[in-house]
Tab-separated table of C-alpha atoms and ligand atoms in Angstrom:
chain	number	residue	atom	x	y	z
A	1	MET	CA	0.007	0.516	-0.210
A	2	THR	CA	1.996	2.650	1.266
A	3	THR	CA	5.412	4.473	-0.046
A	4	THR	CA	7.826	5.001	2.517
A	5	PRO	CA	11.252	5.717	1.556
A	6	ALA	CA	13.435	2.062	2.797
A	7	GLY	CA	16.193	2.735	2.607
A	8	LEU	CA	18.213	4.921	6.028
A	9	ALA	CA	15.614	7.815	5.316
A	10	ILE	CA	15.352	9.180	8.480
A	11	PRO	CA	11.736	10.829	8.530
A	12	ALA	CA	10.863	14.828	8.363
A	13	THR	CA	8.907	15.340	11.774
A	14	VAL	CA	5.632	17.574	11.560
A	15	PRO	CA	5.183	20.674	13.808
A	16	ALA	CA	2.277	20.419	15.618
A	17	SER	CA	1.079	23.452	14.315
A	18	ALA	CA	-0.200	21.452	11.545
A	19	LEU	CA	-2.248	19.669	14.283
A	20	ALA	CA	-4.767	22.705	14.513
A	21	ASP	CA	-7.549	20.602	13.062
A	22	ALA	CA	-6.813	17.316	13.754
A	23	GLU	CA	-8.998	14.250	15.261
A	24	GLN	CA	-7.622	13.197	18.182
A	25	CYS	CA	-6.950	9.906	21.084
A	26	ASP	CA	-5.861	9.090	23.712
A	27	VAL	CA	-3.262	6.311	22.778
A	28	LEU	CA	-2.184	6.045	19.549
A	29	VAL	CA	-0.830	3.043	18.903
A	30	VAL	CA	1.576	2.290	15.195
A	31	GLY	CA	1.213	-1.693	14.555
A	32	PHE	CA	-0.773	-4.730	15.486
A	33	GLY	CA	2.037	-6.904	16.423
A	34	ILE	CA	1.582	-9.115	19.476
A	35	SER	CA	3.214	-6.408	21.370
A	36	GLY	CA	1.406	-3.481	19.138
A	37	GLY	CA	-1.941	-5.639	20.460
A	38	CYS	CA	-1.035	-5.439	23.900
A	39	ALA	CA	-0.532	-2.027	24.237
A	40	ALA	CA	-3.688	-0.868	22.404
A	41	LEU	CA	-6.069	-3.573	24.661
A	42	GLU	CA	-4.765	-2.352	28.226
A	43	ALA	CA	-4.703	0.606	27.199
A	44	ALA	CA	-8.191	0.675	25.843
A	45	ARG	CA	-9.038	-2.118	29.386
A	46	ALA	CA	-7.491	1.318	31.760
A	47	GLY	CA	-10.671	4.323	29.474
A	48	ALA	CA	-7.865	4.932	26.899
A	49	ARG	CA	-9.652	6.048	23.706
A	50	VAL	CA	-7.237	3.703	21.250
A	51	VAL	CA	-6.664	4.605	18.189
A	52	LEU	CA	-5.143	1.674	15.868
A	53	LEU	CA	-1.973	1.742	12.977
A	54	GLU	CA	-1.833	-0.507	10.992
A	55	ARG	CA	0.678	-0.311	7.865
A	56	ALA	CA	-0.761	-4.256	6.900
A	57	ALA	CA	-3.978	-5.304	4.577
A	58	VAL	CA	-4.686	-7.812	7.981
A	59	HIS	CA	-3.123	-7.978	12.092
A	60	GLY	CA	-0.096	-9.735	12.885
A	61	GLY	CA	2.797	-8.444	11.314
A	62	THR	CA	5.469	-10.919	11.910
A	63	SER	CA	3.813	-12.002	15.193
A	64	SER	CA	1.878	-14.121	13.276
A	65	MET	CA	4.641	-16.416	11.517
A	66	SER	CA	6.256	-17.350	14.693
A	67	GLY	CA	6.669	-21.111	16.322
A	68	GLY	CA	4.610	-20.098	19.262
A	69	HIS	CA	7.312	-19.894	22.045
A	70	PHE	CA	6.443	-17.525	24.817
A	71	TYR	CA	9.184	-17.400	27.845
A	72	LEU	CA	7.866	-17.268	30.393
A	73	GLY	CA	9.393	-18.548	34.094
A	74	GLY	CA	8.560	-18.225	38.146
A	75	GLY	CA	6.114	-20.887	38.849
A	76	THR	CA	3.362	-20.123	35.968
A	77	ALA	CA	0.439	-23.370	36.057
A	78	VAL	CA	2.859	-25.904	32.899
A	79	GLN	CA	5.636	-25.658	35.259
A	80	ARG	CA	3.417	-26.176	39.082
A	81	ALA	CA	1.400	-29.108	36.869
A	82	THR	CA	4.759	-30.507	35.025
A	83	GLY	CA	6.505	-30.651	38.553
A	84	HIS	CA	9.047	-27.933	37.831
A	85	GLU	CA	9.805	-25.528	40.207
A	86	ASP	CA	11.122	-22.499	39.223
A	87	SER	CA	11.889	-18.942	41.300
A	88	VAL	CA	11.271	-15.182	39.994
A	89	GLU	CA	15.019	-15.432	41.418
A	90	ALA	CA	16.096	-17.951	39.304
A	91	MET	CA	14.717	-16.474	35.839
A	92	ILE	CA	16.644	-13.450	36.817
A	93	ALA	CA	19.804	-14.652	38.116
A	94	TYR	CA	19.823	-17.109	33.925
A	95	LEU	CA	18.569	-13.933	32.092
A	96	GLU	CA	21.307	-11.846	33.149
A	97	ALA	CA	23.756	-14.217	33.759
A	98	SER	CA	23.611	-15.583	29.422
A	99	THR	CA	22.993	-12.210	28.288
A	100	LYS	CA	25.168	-9.701	26.969
A	101	ALA	CA	25.185	-6.066	28.694
A	102	PRO	CA	21.140	-6.996	30.897
A	103	ASP	CA	19.102	-3.674	31.607
A	104	LYS	CA	19.032	-5.470	35.018
A	105	GLU	CA	15.887	-3.506	35.474
A	106	LYS	CA	14.319	-4.498	32.582
A	107	ILE	CA	14.913	-7.880	33.310
A	108	ARG	CA	13.123	-7.751	36.481
A	109	ALA	CA	10.026	-6.187	35.633
A	110	TYR	CA	9.462	-9.181	33.342
A	111	ALA	CA	11.016	-12.106	35.106
A	112	GLU	CA	9.107	-10.348	38.868
A	113	SER	CA	5.254	-10.250	35.797
A	114	SER	CA	5.776	-13.340	34.143
A	115	VAL	CA	3.411	-15.730	36.141
A	116	GLU	CA	1.347	-12.714	35.860
A	117	HIS	CA	2.077	-12.388	31.844
A	118	PHE	CA	1.233	-16.383	31.545
A	119	ASP	CA	-2.312	-15.799	33.351
A	120	TRP	CA	-3.483	-13.054	31.293
A	121	LEU	CA	-2.382	-14.194	27.761
A	122	GLU	CA	-3.914	-17.374	28.687
A	123	SER	CA	-7.132	-14.569	29.552
A	124	LEU	CA	-7.655	-14.257	25.532
A	125	GLY	CA	-9.201	-16.764	25.491
A	126	PHE	CA	-6.895	-19.914	24.840
A	127	GLU	CA	-4.765	-22.076	27.459
A	128	PHE	CA	-1.089	-23.943	27.314
A	129	GLU	CA	-1.123	-27.460	27.760
A	130	ARG	CA	-0.123	-28.734	31.506
A	131	SER	CA	2.702	-31.500	30.094
A	132	TYR	CA	6.325	-31.639	28.988
A	133	PHE	CA	8.390	-32.082	25.611
A	134	PRO	CA	11.334	-33.847	27.568
A	135	GLY	CA	13.023	-34.148	24.673
A	136	LYS	CA	16.284	-31.345	22.755
A	137	ALA	CA	14.125	-29.947	19.464
A	138	VAL	CA	13.989	-26.419	18.233
A	139	ILE	CA	10.136	-26.055	19.580
A	140	GLN	CA	8.016	-29.707	20.919
A	141	PRO	CA	6.963	-30.699	17.632
A	142	GLY	CA	3.004	-31.606	19.358
A	143	THR	CA	1.385	-29.462	21.866
A	144	GLU	CA	3.220	-29.769	24.911
A	145	GLY	CA	3.415	-26.304	26.523
A	146	LEU	CA	6.739	-26.557	28.174
A	147	MET	CA	10.280	-27.795	27.358
A	148	PHE	CA	13.554	-26.127	27.770
A	149	THR	CA	14.389	-23.914	25.041
A	150	GLY	CA	16.962	-21.686	25.891
A	151	ASN	CA	20.963	-23.048	27.829
A	152	GLU	CA	19.590	-23.654	31.575
A	153	LYS	CA	21.200	-27.380	31.237
A	154	VAL	CA	24.177	-25.960	29.652
A	155	TRP	CA	27.566	-25.535	31.617
A	156	PRO	CA	28.429	-23.051	32.899
A	157	TYR	CA	24.747	-21.801	33.809
A	158	ARG	CA	23.639	-24.890	35.051
A	159	ASP	CA	26.265	-25.257	37.428
A	160	GLU	CA	25.421	-21.517	39.173
A	161	ILE	CA	21.508	-21.369	38.365
A	162	PRO	CA	18.720	-24.296	39.230
A	163	PRO	CA	17.643	-25.063	35.371
A	164	ALA	CA	14.392	-24.399	35.304
A	165	PRO	CA	11.986	-25.302	31.557
A	166	ARG	CA	10.084	-21.886	29.987
A	167	GLY	CA	10.072	-21.983	26.722
A	168	HIS	CA	5.740	-22.179	26.908
A	169	LYS	CA	3.909	-22.916	23.193
A	170	VAL	CA	0.889	-22.862	22.350
A	171	PRO	CA	-1.205	-25.672	21.856
A	172	VAL	CA	-0.596	-25.637	18.417
A	173	PRO	CA	1.360	-28.127	15.927
A	174	GLY	CA	3.911	-27.410	14.449
A	175	ASP	CA	7.215	-25.281	13.787
A	176	THR	CA	5.896	-22.348	12.273
A	177	GLU	CA	2.577	-20.104	13.379
A	178	GLY	CA	1.384	-20.240	16.074
A	179	THR	CA	1.014	-17.111	17.703
A	180	ARG	CA	-1.793	-16.980	15.109
A	181	ILE	CA	-4.273	-18.051	17.059
A	182	VAL	CA	-2.954	-16.041	19.908
A	183	MET	CA	-2.965	-12.736	17.523
A	184	ASP	CA	-6.877	-13.742	16.162
A	185	LEU	CA	-7.859	-13.991	19.816
A	186	LEU	CA	-6.149	-10.784	20.314
A	187	ARG	CA	-7.897	-8.426	18.043
A	188	ASP	CA	-11.034	-10.155	19.088
A	189	ARG	CA	-10.019	-8.817	22.131
A	190	VAL	CA	-8.828	-5.497	20.891
A	191	LEU	CA	-11.817	-4.924	19.187
A	192	GLU	CA	-14.093	-5.733	21.728
A	193	ALA	CA	-11.673	-3.259	23.767
A	194	GLY	CA	-13.180	-0.684	21.858
A	195	VAL	CA	-10.144	0.345	19.887
A	196	ASP	CA	-10.690	1.862	16.888
A	197	VAL	CA	-8.096	-0.020	14.030
A	198	ARG	CA	-7.597	1.490	11.068
A	199	PHE	CA	-5.781	-1.338	8.369
A	200	GLU	CA	-3.767	-0.102	5.352
A	201	THR	CA	-3.029	2.880	6.992
A	202	GLY	CA	0.560	3.117	7.639
A	203	ALA	CA	2.200	6.188	9.726
A	204	THR	CA	4.564	8.381	8.066
A	205	ASN	CA	6.126	10.889	10.590
A	206	LEU	CA	5.735	12.600	14.012
A	207	CYS	CA	4.272	15.824	15.019
A	208	VAL	CA	6.573	17.278	18.081
A	209	ASP	CA	5.728	20.822	19.426
A	210	GLU	CA	8.307	23.218	19.948
A	211	ASP	CA	9.472	21.467	23.326
A	212	GLY	CA	10.444	19.125	21.013
A	213	ASP	CA	7.366	16.299	22.511
A	214	VAL	CA	5.991	13.866	20.384
A	215	VAL	CA	2.091	14.999	20.252
A	216	GLY	CA	0.663	12.833	17.063
A	217	LEU	CA	1.020	11.223	14.103
A	218	ALA	CA	1.067	11.857	9.324
A	219	TRP	CA	-0.310	9.126	8.621
A	220	ARG	CA	-1.065	7.782	4.866
A	221	SER	CA	-3.665	5.263	3.632
A	222	PHE	CA	-2.975	4.909	-0.325
A	223	GLU	CA	-3.602	8.182	-1.645
A	224	ARG	CA	-5.645	9.690	1.367
A	225	THR	CA	-3.403	11.499	4.152
A	226	GLY	CA	-4.455	12.711	7.654
A	227	LEU	CA	-2.791	13.931	11.056
A	228	ILE	CA	-3.813	12.644	14.613
A	229	ARG	CA	-2.693	14.810	17.781
A	230	SER	CA	-2.284	12.015	20.817
A	231	ASP	CA	-0.042	13.005	23.641
A	232	ALA	CA	1.056	8.902	23.742
A	233	VAL	CA	2.878	7.344	20.656
A	234	VAL	CA	3.321	3.441	21.026
A	235	ILE	CA	4.969	2.733	18.584
A	236	ALA	CA	5.787	-0.810	17.655
A	237	ALA	CA	6.437	-1.515	14.469
A	238	GLY	CA	8.337	-4.293	14.474
A	239	GLY	CA	12.405	-5.100	12.688
A	240	PHE	CA	14.309	-4.089	9.931
A	241	VAL	CA	15.845	-7.407	8.069
A	242	MET	CA	13.507	-5.997	5.003
A	243	ASN	CA	15.477	-3.440	5.194
A	244	ALA	CA	18.097	-4.098	2.699
A	245	ASP	CA	20.233	-0.262	3.976
A	246	MET	CA	19.623	-0.828	7.815
A	247	VAL	CA	20.552	-5.140	7.791
A	248	ALA	CA	23.927	-3.374	6.403
A	249	ARG	CA	24.575	-1.254	8.341
A	250	TYR	CA	23.611	-3.078	11.818
A	251	THR	CA	23.764	-6.093	11.062
A	252	PRO	CA	25.775	-6.773	7.470
A	253	ALA	CA	25.633	-11.198	7.934
A	254	LEU	CA	21.957	-11.120	8.258
A	255	GLY	CA	22.988	-9.838	4.527
A	256	GLU	CA	25.380	-12.679	3.097
A	257	LYS	CA	22.167	-15.712	4.239
A	258	LEU	CA	20.057	-17.187	2.029
A	259	PHE	CA	17.064	-17.058	4.363
A	260	THR	CA	15.881	-13.905	5.830
A	261	LEU	CA	12.901	-14.455	7.693
A	262	GLY	CA	10.117	-11.712	9.060
A	263	SER	CA	7.012	-9.575	7.330
A	264	THR	CA	7.040	-7.279	4.554
A	265	TYR	CA	6.947	-4.111	6.718
A	266	ASP	CA	9.518	-5.313	8.816
A	267	ASP	CA	11.422	-1.798	7.524
A	268	GLY	CA	12.715	-0.506	10.415
A	269	LEU	CA	10.193	2.406	8.995
A	270	GLY	CA	8.639	3.123	13.363
A	271	ILE	CA	13.432	2.495	14.232
A	272	ARG	CA	13.392	5.399	11.725
A	273	LEU	CA	10.771	7.259	13.048
A	274	GLY	CA	12.313	7.339	16.908
A	275	GLU	CA	15.490	8.697	15.396
A	276	SER	CA	13.488	11.361	13.755
A	277	VAL	CA	12.556	12.800	17.736
A	278	GLY	CA	16.229	12.099	18.249
A	279	ALA	CA	15.683	8.151	19.941
A	280	ALA	CA	18.912	6.710	20.709
A	281	LEU	CA	19.510	3.047	18.599
A	282	GLU	CA	20.704	-0.387	21.567
A	283	HIS	CA	21.047	-3.352	20.852
A	284	MET	CA	20.674	-3.288	16.513
A	285	GLU	CA	23.661	-5.152	15.694
A	286	GLU	CA	21.818	-7.833	17.732
A	287	PRO	CA	20.139	-10.157	14.722
A	288	PHE	CA	19.120	-13.569	15.526
A	289	ILE	CA	20.704	-16.043	13.590
A	290	THR	CA	20.490	-19.770	13.540
A	291	ALA	CA	20.921	-22.696	11.520
A	292	PRO	CA	19.446	-25.804	13.781
A	293	PHE	CA	21.320	-28.902	13.516
A	294	TYR	CA	18.971	-31.009	15.986
A	295	PRO	CA	16.622	-32.692	14.975
A	296	PRO	CA	16.740	-35.317	15.864
A	297	SER	CA	18.286	-34.887	19.461
A	298	SER	CA	20.696	-38.173	19.092
A	299	LEU	CA	22.893	-35.512	17.040
A	300	VAL	CA	23.600	-33.634	20.080
A	301	LYS	CA	25.716	-36.476	21.273
A	302	GLY	CA	27.519	-36.472	18.757
A	303	LEU	CA	30.722	-33.720	18.259
A	304	ILE	CA	30.733	-30.187	16.029
A	305	VAL	CA	34.431	-29.282	14.515
A	306	ASN	CA	35.450	-26.059	13.023
A	307	GLN	CA	37.449	-25.679	9.226
A	308	GLU	CA	40.486	-26.960	12.374
A	309	GLY	CA	39.281	-29.638	13.563
A	310	LYS	CA	38.670	-28.967	17.208
A	311	ARG	CA	36.030	-28.014	18.531
A	312	PHE	CA	34.385	-24.746	19.888
A	313	VAL	CA	31.020	-25.152	21.439
A	314	ALA	CA	29.409	-27.579	24.058
A	315	GLU	CA	27.319	-28.971	21.293
A	316	ASP	CA	24.269	-29.570	23.216
A	317	SER	CA	23.701	-25.229	23.453
A	318	TYR	CA	21.235	-23.452	22.211
A	319	HIS	CA	20.738	-23.932	18.609
A	320	ALA	CA	21.288	-19.729	18.230
A	321	ARG	CA	24.166	-19.406	20.553
A	322	THR	CA	25.362	-22.793	18.640
A	323	SER	CA	25.226	-20.454	15.190
A	324	HIS	CA	26.429	-17.617	16.614
A	325	GLN	CA	29.759	-19.235	17.203
A	326	VAL	CA	29.975	-21.359	13.717
A	327	LEU	CA	29.602	-17.458	12.388
A	328	GLN	CA	33.181	-16.163	14.339
A	329	GLN	CA	35.172	-20.047	12.758
A	330	PRO	CA	37.597	-19.779	10.207
A	331	GLY	CA	35.363	-19.446	6.996
A	332	ALA	CA	32.101	-20.114	9.099
A	333	THR	CA	32.362	-23.377	8.971
A	334	ALA	CA	31.536	-25.951	10.638
A	335	TYR	CA	30.720	-30.395	10.679
A	336	LEU	CA	28.868	-31.992	12.955
A	337	ILE	CA	30.438	-35.639	13.526
A	338	ALA	CA	28.563	-38.833	14.284
A	339	ASP	CA	28.928	-42.399	14.696
A	340	SER	CA	26.450	-44.522	12.979
A	341	ALA	CA	24.630	-45.055	16.296
A	342	HIS	CA	23.518	-41.497	16.520
A	343	MET	CA	23.430	-40.762	13.375
A	344	GLU	CA	19.655	-40.490	12.297
A	345	GLU	CA	17.522	-38.934	9.285
A	346	GLN	CA	18.676	-35.450	9.267
A	347	ARG	CA	15.848	-33.109	9.137
A	348	MET	CA	17.056	-30.093	8.846
A	349	PRO	CA	17.454	-30.049	5.356
A	350	LEU	CA	20.202	-26.296	5.738
A	351	VAL	CA	22.309	-28.334	7.767
A	352	PRO	CA	22.695	-31.145	5.108
A	353	LEU	CA	24.342	-34.818	5.327
A	354	LYS	CA	27.664	-33.763	3.519
A	355	ASP	CA	29.103	-37.577	3.387
A	356	GLY	CA	29.604	-41.474	5.122
A	357	TYR	CA	33.215	-42.047	5.755
A	358	GLU	CA	34.409	-45.810	6.104
A	359	THR	CA	37.150	-44.576	8.102
A	360	ILE	CA	38.048	-41.214	10.118
A	361	GLU	CA	41.429	-40.783	8.312
A	362	GLU	CA	38.960	-41.284	5.153
A	363	MET	CA	36.383	-38.482	7.166
A	364	GLU	CA	39.638	-35.731	8.429
A	365	GLU	CA	40.728	-36.136	4.413
A	366	GLY	CA	37.267	-35.604	2.871
A	367	LEU	CA	36.679	-32.968	5.168
A	368	GLY	CA	39.790	-31.048	4.266
A	369	LEU	CA	40.578	-30.685	7.803
A	370	PRO	CA	44.186	-30.948	8.498
A	371	ALA	CA	46.478	-34.139	8.967
A	372	GLY	CA	45.552	-35.969	12.369
A	373	SER	CA	43.441	-33.264	13.566
A	374	LEU	CA	40.631	-34.627	13.956
A	375	THR	CA	41.586	-38.041	14.520
A	376	ALA	CA	43.490	-35.979	17.820
A	377	THR	CA	40.286	-34.213	18.337
A	378	MET	CA	37.414	-37.104	18.364
A	379	ALA	CA	40.145	-39.433	20.074
A	380	ARG	CA	40.372	-37.217	22.881
A	381	TYR	CA	36.069	-36.503	23.092
A	382	ASN	CA	35.935	-40.269	23.246
A	383	GLU	CA	37.817	-40.760	26.269
A	384	TYR	CA	36.627	-38.877	27.898
A	385	ALA	CA	32.671	-38.919	27.052
A	386	ALA	CA	32.987	-42.849	27.558
A	387	ARG	CA	33.364	-42.308	31.547
A	388	GLY	CA	30.795	-38.645	31.152
A	389	GLU	CA	32.350	-35.794	31.055
A	390	ASP	CA	34.108	-33.297	28.994
A	391	PRO	CA	37.120	-31.225	30.185
A	392	ASP	CA	37.361	-29.263	27.626
A	393	LEU	CA	33.549	-27.505	26.753
A	394	HIS	CA	31.425	-29.074	29.487
A	395	LYS	CA	28.606	-31.364	27.809
A	396	HIS	CA	26.105	-31.706	29.917
A	397	PRO	CA	26.452	-35.673	31.279
A	398	ASP	CA	23.880	-36.264	29.209
A	399	TRP	CA	24.380	-35.559	26.005
A	400	LEU	CA	28.012	-37.057	26.035
A	401	ALA	CA	28.269	-40.589	24.345
A	402	PRO	CA	31.717	-42.023	22.344
A	403	GLN	CA	31.378	-41.815	18.569
A	404	THR	CA	33.352	-44.876	17.930
A	405	GLU	CA	30.899	-47.301	15.739
A	406	GLY	CA	31.695	-46.513	11.876
A	407	PRO	CA	30.935	-45.867	9.615
A	408	TRP	CA	30.639	-42.001	10.123
A	409	GLY	CA	28.563	-38.505	8.432
A	410	SER	CA	29.145	-34.853	9.198
A	411	THR	CA	26.935	-32.914	8.045
A	412	THR	CA	27.749	-29.150	7.308
A	413	SER	CA	27.434	-25.753	8.553
A	414	ARG	CA	28.338	-23.629	6.435
A	415	SER	CA	27.897	-18.867	6.140
A	416	ALA	CA	25.413	-19.256	2.528
A	417	SER	CA	26.727	-16.072	0.869
A	418	ARG	CA	24.990	-13.854	-0.998
A	419	SER	CA	24.631	-9.895	-1.840
A	420	THR	CA	21.117	-9.374	-0.849
A	421	PRO	CA	18.526	-10.135	1.015
A	422	ALA	CA	16.188	-12.250	0.130
A	423	SER	CA	12.659	-11.901	-0.253
A	424	PRO	CA	10.471	-13.363	3.658
A	425	SER	CA	10.314	-17.274	3.299
A	426	ALA	CA	7.864	-18.928	5.877
A	427	ALA	CA	10.969	-21.719	7.307
A	428	TRP	CA	10.750	-22.439	10.637
A	429	PRO	CA	13.109	-22.659	12.313
A	430	PRO	CA	15.193	-20.662	9.928
A	431	THR	CA	18.308	-22.341	8.429
A	432	SER	CA	21.573	-22.635	7.749
A	433	THR	CA	22.596	-19.629	9.333
A	434	ASP	CA	19.510	-17.383	8.720
A	435	GLY	CA	18.202	-14.252	10.960
A	436	TYR	CA	15.565	-12.499	11.427
A	437	ALA	CA	15.825	-9.495	13.449
A	438	ALA	CA	14.960	-9.933	17.006
A	439	PRO	CA	17.322	-9.326	20.194
A	440	THR	CA	20.023	-12.046	21.501
A	441	ALA	CA	19.805	-13.860	24.378
A	442	ARG	CA	23.306	-16.350	24.674
B	501	FAD	C1	9.792	-17.311	11.369
B	501	FAD	C2	9.953	-16.635	13.176
B	501	FAD	C3	9.268	-17.901	14.038
B	501	FAD	C4	9.530	-16.568	15.603
B	501	FAD	N1	8.745	-17.514	16.440
B	501	FAD	C5	9.272	-17.423	18.086
B	501	FAD	C6	9.347	-17.790	19.056
B	501	FAD	O1	8.858	-18.881	18.686
B	501	FAD	N2	9.021	-16.608	20.245
B	501	FAD	C7	9.225	-15.799	19.930
B	501	FAD	O2	9.441	-15.032	20.639
B	501	FAD	N3	9.869	-15.057	19.311
B	501	FAD	C8	9.509	-15.491	17.791
B	501	FAD	N4	9.856	-15.087	17.154
B	501	FAD	C9	10.245	-13.424	16.984
B	501	FAD	C10	8.981	-12.788	16.502
B	501	FAD	O3	7.853	-13.676	15.946
B	501	FAD	C11	8.930	-11.657	16.642
B	501	FAD	O4	10.134	-10.703	18.606
B	501	FAD	C12	7.773	-10.352	17.472
B	501	FAD	O5	6.445	-11.386	16.652
B	501	FAD	C13	8.298	-9.070	17.130
B	501	FAD	O6	6.745	-8.817	17.416
B	501	FAD	P1	6.337	-6.760	17.119
B	501	FAD	O7	5.292	-6.936	18.054
B	501	FAD	O8	7.765	-6.447	18.077
B	501	FAD	O9	6.346	-7.324	15.525
B	501	FAD	P2	5.506	-7.115	14.577
B	501	FAD	O10	5.022	-8.593	15.208
B	501	FAD	O11	5.716	-7.275	13.176
B	501	FAD	O12	4.490	-6.144	14.453
B	501	FAD	C14	4.661	-5.203	13.876
B	501	FAD	C15	3.043	-4.467	12.890
B	501	FAD	O13	3.890	-3.429	12.007
B	501	FAD	C16	3.281	-3.056	11.584
B	501	FAD	N5	4.073	-1.344	10.961
B	501	FAD	C17	5.143	-1.828	10.848
B	501	FAD	N6	5.068	-0.267	9.861
B	501	FAD	C18	4.123	-0.138	10.189
B	501	FAD	C19	3.210	1.507	10.103
B	501	FAD	N7	4.585	2.735	9.692
B	501	FAD	N8	2.919	1.769	10.385
B	501	FAD	C20	2.043	1.488	10.366
B	501	FAD	N9	1.394	0.086	10.851
B	501	FAD	C21	3.505	-1.156	10.890
B	501	FAD	C22	3.585	-4.434	10.740
B	501	FAD	O14	2.785	-4.049	8.764
B	501	FAD	C23	3.159	-5.561	11.663
B	501	FAD	O15	1.818	-6.137	11.423
B	501	FAD	C24	10.467	-15.849	15.423
B	501	FAD	C25	10.527	-15.374	14.259
B	501	FAD	C26	9.771	-15.221	12.555
B	501	FAD	C27	10.017	-14.754	11.628
């Protein structure tokens, strides 16, 4: 619909004097993804007159594409029903320990409100299943309500903080679009609460008064334009992964990926609207990039080596942590190696099976690794794994098993080469170090 300058252009601001005859509301929300939908609903329930602008013809944005994991803890109903102890303090400790430059105030607020958020989500009109998925997967394959999704059981966190599963999945089987049910319910509740929702209407510029305060905005819907006055403007307009210039500036690694996941209007306009009134940008250089090699979870018992034939990451790490580490390796390439007792059918298409090898020496040569490197790495791994130990990277004993039964197979995780970001893909989990822009926790 609207054609808004993409690239790095920062929209001009509109002076407050232009608002003389403009319509007015108490709270003006930009974007009907999950953030904007929740903000609009709570503002309307608190008695505000709310206008919610959405550039697309439907609600949902990237939120509707998402798999349906909500990271919640501190003793939710699903955690209690499935016998998993958790506390607000443990959740805070884990999030602080695993986040680069943690915002402690935000993390505390998030953890302290987590049970309330869980209840609030269910009050929209659905229930998380009171069940637990014990396996290692990117997301529960079925409708199980809870699983470990992060690095809680990964060293060093597991030694310092009691691990608890916090990945709550909506009751929708499969990997993608689970959150759509939440977005549809949110739309129903938003309309019931009397929010004035305007689709195909994009915010184009912010209005500021002489003190620099935001007092409204300009919008466009096809050929029509207009202004709305409001002292409370909430911008929840999504990310920037579809804007090649912003990707090149902030997260160049994403520009080289085969698949970029996001929705059409992830062009960073909301961020640039913020910049237009002097907002400082944070964490722009932290994309979410992943290339999960599991399921099958038996592969987690294998070992991952770089092009020097050396291990560099505990294989039981959260898939995006592993992928981030792969990107730091020579040639941004790594090989997962498993023996025939653990090499089950490969299900992750962009971490493909490279080949099978009768001997470790043959594999070393076939993968082009330095002579003797893989042989030495595997001998050490196998020796300690047999005793349930991993002195180098501290993989959890549950995932340690000697890889001694030939033949051996190897999958490849490689940074794909491409000069521009591709069009949106509905595939989830993201594949072969693809990504969508989102804050990362490591
Ligand atoms: C395939 C996939 C799977 C994912 N799975 C998970 C998961 O399981 N768990 C998890 O926590 N996260 C997941 N994520 C990440 C998550 O989806 C996003 O972080 C989240 O949806 C962002 O929500 P949002 O409300 O900020 O943005 P969005 O949902 O993108 O909403 C922004 C809205 O603003 C609109 N908009 C943009 N510009 C304007 C404008 N100028 N005026 C008016 N409207 C505008 C857009 O059209 C859009 O509707 C996944 C992401 C992908 C791509």
